[in-house]
Tab-separated table of C-alpha atoms and ligand atoms in Angstrom:
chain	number	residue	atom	x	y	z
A	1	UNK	CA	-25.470	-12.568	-53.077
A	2	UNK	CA	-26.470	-9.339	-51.214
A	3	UNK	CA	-24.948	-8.896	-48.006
A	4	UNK	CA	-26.682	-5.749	-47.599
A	5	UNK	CA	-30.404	-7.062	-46.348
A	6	UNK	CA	-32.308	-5.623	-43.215
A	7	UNK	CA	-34.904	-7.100	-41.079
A	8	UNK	CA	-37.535	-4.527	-39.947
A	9	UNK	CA	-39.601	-5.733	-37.232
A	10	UNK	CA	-42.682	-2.945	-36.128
A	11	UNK	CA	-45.391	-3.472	-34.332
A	12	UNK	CA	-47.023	-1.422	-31.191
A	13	UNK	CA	-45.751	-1.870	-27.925
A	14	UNK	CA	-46.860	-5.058	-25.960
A	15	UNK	CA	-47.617	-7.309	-29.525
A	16	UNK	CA	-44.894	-9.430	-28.486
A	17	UNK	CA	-43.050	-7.982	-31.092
A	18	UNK	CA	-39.485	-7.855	-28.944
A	19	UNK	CA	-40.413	-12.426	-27.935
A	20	UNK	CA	-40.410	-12.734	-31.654
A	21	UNK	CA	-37.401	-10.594	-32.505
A	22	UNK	CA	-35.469	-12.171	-29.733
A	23	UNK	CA	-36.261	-16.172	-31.067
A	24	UNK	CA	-35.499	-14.933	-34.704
A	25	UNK	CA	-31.920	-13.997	-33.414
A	26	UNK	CA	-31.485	-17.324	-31.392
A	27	UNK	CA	-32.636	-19.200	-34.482
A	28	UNK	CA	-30.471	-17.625	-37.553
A	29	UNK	CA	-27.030	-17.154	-36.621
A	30	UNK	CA	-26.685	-14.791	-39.724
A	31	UNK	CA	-28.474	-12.136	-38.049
A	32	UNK	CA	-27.599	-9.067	-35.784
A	33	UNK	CA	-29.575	-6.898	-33.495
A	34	UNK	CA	-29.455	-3.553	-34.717
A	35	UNK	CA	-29.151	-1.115	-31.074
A	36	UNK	CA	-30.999	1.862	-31.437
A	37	UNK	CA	-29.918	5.216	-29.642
A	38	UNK	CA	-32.378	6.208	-27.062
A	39	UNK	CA	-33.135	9.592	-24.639
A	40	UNK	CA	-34.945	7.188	-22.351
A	41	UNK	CA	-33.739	6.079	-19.219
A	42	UNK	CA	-32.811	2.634	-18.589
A	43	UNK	CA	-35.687	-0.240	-17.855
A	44	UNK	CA	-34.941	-3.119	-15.359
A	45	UNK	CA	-31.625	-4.756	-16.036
A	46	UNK	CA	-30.959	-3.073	-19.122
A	47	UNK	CA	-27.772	-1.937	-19.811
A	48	UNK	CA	-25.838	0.609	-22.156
A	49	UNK	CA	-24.526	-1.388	-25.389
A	50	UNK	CA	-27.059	-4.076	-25.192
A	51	UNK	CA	-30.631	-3.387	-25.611
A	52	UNK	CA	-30.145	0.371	-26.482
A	53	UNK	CA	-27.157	3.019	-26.184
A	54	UNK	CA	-28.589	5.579	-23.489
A	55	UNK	CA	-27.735	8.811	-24.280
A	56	UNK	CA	-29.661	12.449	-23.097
A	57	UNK	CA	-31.473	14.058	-24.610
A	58	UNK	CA	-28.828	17.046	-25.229
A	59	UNK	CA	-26.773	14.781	-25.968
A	60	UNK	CA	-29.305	12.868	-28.778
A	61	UNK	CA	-29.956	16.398	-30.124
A	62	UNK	CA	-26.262	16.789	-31.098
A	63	UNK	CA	-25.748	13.226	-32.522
A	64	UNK	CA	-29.107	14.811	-34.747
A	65	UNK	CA	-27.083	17.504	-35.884
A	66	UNK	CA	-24.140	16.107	-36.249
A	67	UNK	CA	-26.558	13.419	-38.558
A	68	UNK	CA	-25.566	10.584	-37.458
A	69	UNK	CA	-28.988	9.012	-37.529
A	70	UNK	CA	-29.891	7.155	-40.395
A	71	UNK	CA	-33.578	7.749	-38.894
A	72	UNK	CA	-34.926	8.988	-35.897
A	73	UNK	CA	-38.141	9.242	-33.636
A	74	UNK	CA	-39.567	11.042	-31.089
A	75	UNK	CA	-41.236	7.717	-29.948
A	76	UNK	CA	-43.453	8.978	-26.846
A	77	UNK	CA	-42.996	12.574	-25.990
A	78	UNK	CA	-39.472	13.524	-24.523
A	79	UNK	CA	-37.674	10.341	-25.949
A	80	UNK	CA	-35.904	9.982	-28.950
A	81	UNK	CA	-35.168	6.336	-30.491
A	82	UNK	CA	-32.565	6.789	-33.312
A	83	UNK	CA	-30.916	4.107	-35.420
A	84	UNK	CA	-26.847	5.537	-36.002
A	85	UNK	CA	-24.848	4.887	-39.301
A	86	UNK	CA	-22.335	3.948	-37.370
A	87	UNK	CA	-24.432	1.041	-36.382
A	88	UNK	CA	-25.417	-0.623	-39.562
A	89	UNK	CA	-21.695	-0.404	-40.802
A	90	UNK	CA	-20.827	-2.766	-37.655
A	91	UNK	CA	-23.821	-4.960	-38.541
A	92	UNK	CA	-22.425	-5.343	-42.008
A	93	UNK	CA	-19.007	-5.287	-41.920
A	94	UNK	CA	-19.504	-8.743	-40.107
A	95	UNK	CA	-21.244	-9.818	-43.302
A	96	UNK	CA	-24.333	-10.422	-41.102
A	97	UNK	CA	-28.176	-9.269	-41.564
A	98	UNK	CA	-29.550	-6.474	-39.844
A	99	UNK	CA	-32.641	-6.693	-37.584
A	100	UNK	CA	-34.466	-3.471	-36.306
A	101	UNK	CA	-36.911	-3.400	-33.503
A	102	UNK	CA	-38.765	0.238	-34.491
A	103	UNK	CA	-41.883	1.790	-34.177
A	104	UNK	CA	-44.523	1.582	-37.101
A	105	UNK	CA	-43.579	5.581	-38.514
A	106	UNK	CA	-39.223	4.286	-38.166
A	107	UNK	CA	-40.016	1.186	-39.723
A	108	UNK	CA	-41.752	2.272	-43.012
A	109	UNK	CA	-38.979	5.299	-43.216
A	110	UNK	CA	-36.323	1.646	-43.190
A	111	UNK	CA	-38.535	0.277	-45.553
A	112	UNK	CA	-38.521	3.027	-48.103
A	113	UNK	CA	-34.738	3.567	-47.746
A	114	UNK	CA	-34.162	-0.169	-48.258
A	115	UNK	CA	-36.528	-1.729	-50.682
A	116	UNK	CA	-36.044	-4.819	-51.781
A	117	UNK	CA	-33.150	-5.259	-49.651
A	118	UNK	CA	-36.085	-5.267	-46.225
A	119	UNK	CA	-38.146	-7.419	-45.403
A	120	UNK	CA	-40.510	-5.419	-43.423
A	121	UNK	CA	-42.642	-7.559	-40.921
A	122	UNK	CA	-45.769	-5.587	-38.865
A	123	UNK	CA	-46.818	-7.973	-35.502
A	124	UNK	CA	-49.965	-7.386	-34.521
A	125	UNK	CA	-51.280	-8.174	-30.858
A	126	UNK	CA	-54.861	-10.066	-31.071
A	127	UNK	CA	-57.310	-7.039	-29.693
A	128	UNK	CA	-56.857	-3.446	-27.640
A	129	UNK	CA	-57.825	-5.915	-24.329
A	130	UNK	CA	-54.951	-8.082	-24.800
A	131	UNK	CA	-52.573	-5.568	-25.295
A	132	UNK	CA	-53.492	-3.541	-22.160
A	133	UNK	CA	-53.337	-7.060	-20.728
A	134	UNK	CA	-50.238	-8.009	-21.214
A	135	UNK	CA	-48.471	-4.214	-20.779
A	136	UNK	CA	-50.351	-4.914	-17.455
A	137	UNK	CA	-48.484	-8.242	-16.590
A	138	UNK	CA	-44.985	-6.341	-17.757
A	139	UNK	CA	-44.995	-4.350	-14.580
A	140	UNK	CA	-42.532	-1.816	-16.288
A	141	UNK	CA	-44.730	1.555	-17.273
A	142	UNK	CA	-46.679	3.227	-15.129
A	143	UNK	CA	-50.568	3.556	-15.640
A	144	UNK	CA	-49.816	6.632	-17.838
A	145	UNK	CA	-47.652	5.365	-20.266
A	146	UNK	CA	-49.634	2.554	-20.754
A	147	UNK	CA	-52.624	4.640	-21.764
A	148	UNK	CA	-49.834	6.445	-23.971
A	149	UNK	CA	-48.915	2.846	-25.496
A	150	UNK	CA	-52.386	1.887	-26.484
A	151	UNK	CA	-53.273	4.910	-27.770
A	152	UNK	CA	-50.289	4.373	-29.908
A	153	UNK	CA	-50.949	1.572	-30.754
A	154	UNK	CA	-54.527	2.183	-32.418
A	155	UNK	CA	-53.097	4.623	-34.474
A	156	UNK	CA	-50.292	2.116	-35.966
A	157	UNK	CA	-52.827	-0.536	-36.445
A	158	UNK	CA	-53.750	1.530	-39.275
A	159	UNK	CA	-50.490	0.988	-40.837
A	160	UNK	CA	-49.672	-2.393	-41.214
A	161	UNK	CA	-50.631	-2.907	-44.952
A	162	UNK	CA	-47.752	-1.330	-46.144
A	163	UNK	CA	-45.665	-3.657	-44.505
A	164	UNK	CA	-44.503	-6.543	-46.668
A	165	UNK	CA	-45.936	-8.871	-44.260
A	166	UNK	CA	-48.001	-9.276	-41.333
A	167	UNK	CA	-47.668	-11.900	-38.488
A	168	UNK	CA	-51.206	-11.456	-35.795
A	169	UNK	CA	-49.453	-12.728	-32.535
A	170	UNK	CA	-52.730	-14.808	-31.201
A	171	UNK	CA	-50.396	-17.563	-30.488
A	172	UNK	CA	-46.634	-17.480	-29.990
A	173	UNK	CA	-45.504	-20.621	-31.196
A	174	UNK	CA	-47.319	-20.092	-34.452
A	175	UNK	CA	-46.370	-16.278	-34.931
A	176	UNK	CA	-42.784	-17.411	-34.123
A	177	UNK	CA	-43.116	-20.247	-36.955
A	178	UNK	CA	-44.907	-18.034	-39.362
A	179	UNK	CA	-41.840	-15.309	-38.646
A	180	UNK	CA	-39.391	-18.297	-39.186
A	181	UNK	CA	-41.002	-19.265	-42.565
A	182	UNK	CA	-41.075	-15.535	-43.564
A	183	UNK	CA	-37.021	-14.546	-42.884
A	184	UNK	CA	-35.705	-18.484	-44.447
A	185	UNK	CA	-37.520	-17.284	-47.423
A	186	UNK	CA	-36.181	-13.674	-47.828
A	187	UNK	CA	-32.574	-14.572	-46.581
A	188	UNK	CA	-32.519	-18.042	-49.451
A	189	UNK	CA	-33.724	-15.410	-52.114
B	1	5GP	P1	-39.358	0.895	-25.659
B	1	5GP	O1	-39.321	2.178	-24.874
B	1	5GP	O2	-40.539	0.037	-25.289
B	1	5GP	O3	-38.045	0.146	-25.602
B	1	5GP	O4	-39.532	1.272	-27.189
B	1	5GP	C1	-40.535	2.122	-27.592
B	1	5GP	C2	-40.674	2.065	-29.102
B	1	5GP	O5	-39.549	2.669	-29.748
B	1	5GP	C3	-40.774	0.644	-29.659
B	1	5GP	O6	-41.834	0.615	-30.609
B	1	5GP	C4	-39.442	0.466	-30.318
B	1	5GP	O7	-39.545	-0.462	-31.372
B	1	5GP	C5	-39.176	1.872	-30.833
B	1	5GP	N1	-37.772	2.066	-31.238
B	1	5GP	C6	-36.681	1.458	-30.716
B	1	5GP	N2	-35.583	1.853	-31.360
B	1	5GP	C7	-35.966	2.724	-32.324
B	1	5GP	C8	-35.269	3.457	-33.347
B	1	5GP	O8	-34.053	3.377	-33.495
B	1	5GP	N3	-36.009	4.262	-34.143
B	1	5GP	C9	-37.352	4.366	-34.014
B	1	5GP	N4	-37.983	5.162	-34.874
B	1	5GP	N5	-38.053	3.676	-33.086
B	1	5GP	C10	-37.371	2.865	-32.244
């Protein structure tokens, strides 16, 4: 058996992409949450070593030279969102799976590196109105970077047939089921 596989989970921001991820990871115990770097400050309660390491962006620059991305992104202009080495050895030295939460342009660089060994999964939110809906009813980015997000996420639309599948988040309990389905298959293969 390969102990080497990777989730990738990419979608725009607001799908309901980071819901999904999070049930996924409640669900299979055999899967790990792969924490990306990031130059962005902290949201809400988020913390260091949890949802994301915080670095600056000085300091992001030098982990770039110093390669110790596998991949990175500048996300949204002025942030960097990186996923380290040093990470996926953790991941797999515990024999577990890897899950990435990773914009649309991170996620297809995963994909190519990984092949067969990713299952690459692109969650779409229903229409532009829902998405500025529910970025709305987040209450974390200002009116600017929400305009930034949707923009965004127009453009990634575009992308999600070179994903290996794609899950349209109309309702949650069925995306989350259809996700389910998806992983059982890919992790009994
Ligand atoms: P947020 O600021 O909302 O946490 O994340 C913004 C975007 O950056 C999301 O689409 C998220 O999936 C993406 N992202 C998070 N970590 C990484 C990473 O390590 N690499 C890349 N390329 N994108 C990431």
């Amino acid at each position: 058996m390969n102990n080497r596989k990777v989730i990738i989970f990419s979608a725009p921001s607001g799908s309901g992409k980071s819901t999904i991820v999070g049930k996924m990871l409640e669900k299979f115990p055999q899967l790990e949450f792969s924490i990306s770097a990031t130059s962005r400050s902290p949201r809400g309660n988020e913390r260091h070593g949890k949802e994301y390491y915080f670095f600056s962006a000085e300091t992001f620059r030098k982990m770039i030279s110093e390669e110790a991305f596998v991949e990175y992104e500048e996300v949204y202009s002025g942030s960097y969102y990186g996923t380290l080495k040093s990470e996926l050895e953790r991941i797999w030295a515990k024999g577990k799976t890897i899950v990435f939460d990773i914009d649309v342009k991170g996620g297809m660089n995963l994909k190519r590196i990984f092949g067969k060994d990713a299952l690459a999964i692109f969650i779409m939110a229903p229409s532009v109105e829902e998405l500025r809906r529910r970025l709305l009813s987040r209450g974390t980015d200002s009116p600017e970077s929400i305009e930034k997000r949707i923009a965004k996420a127009e453009e990634e639309n575009g992308y999600a047939d070179r994903f290996d599948t794609v899950i349209v988040n109309d309702s949650l309990e069925k995306a989350v089921d259809e996700t389910a389905g998806k992983i059982q298959e890919f992790l009994n293969a």
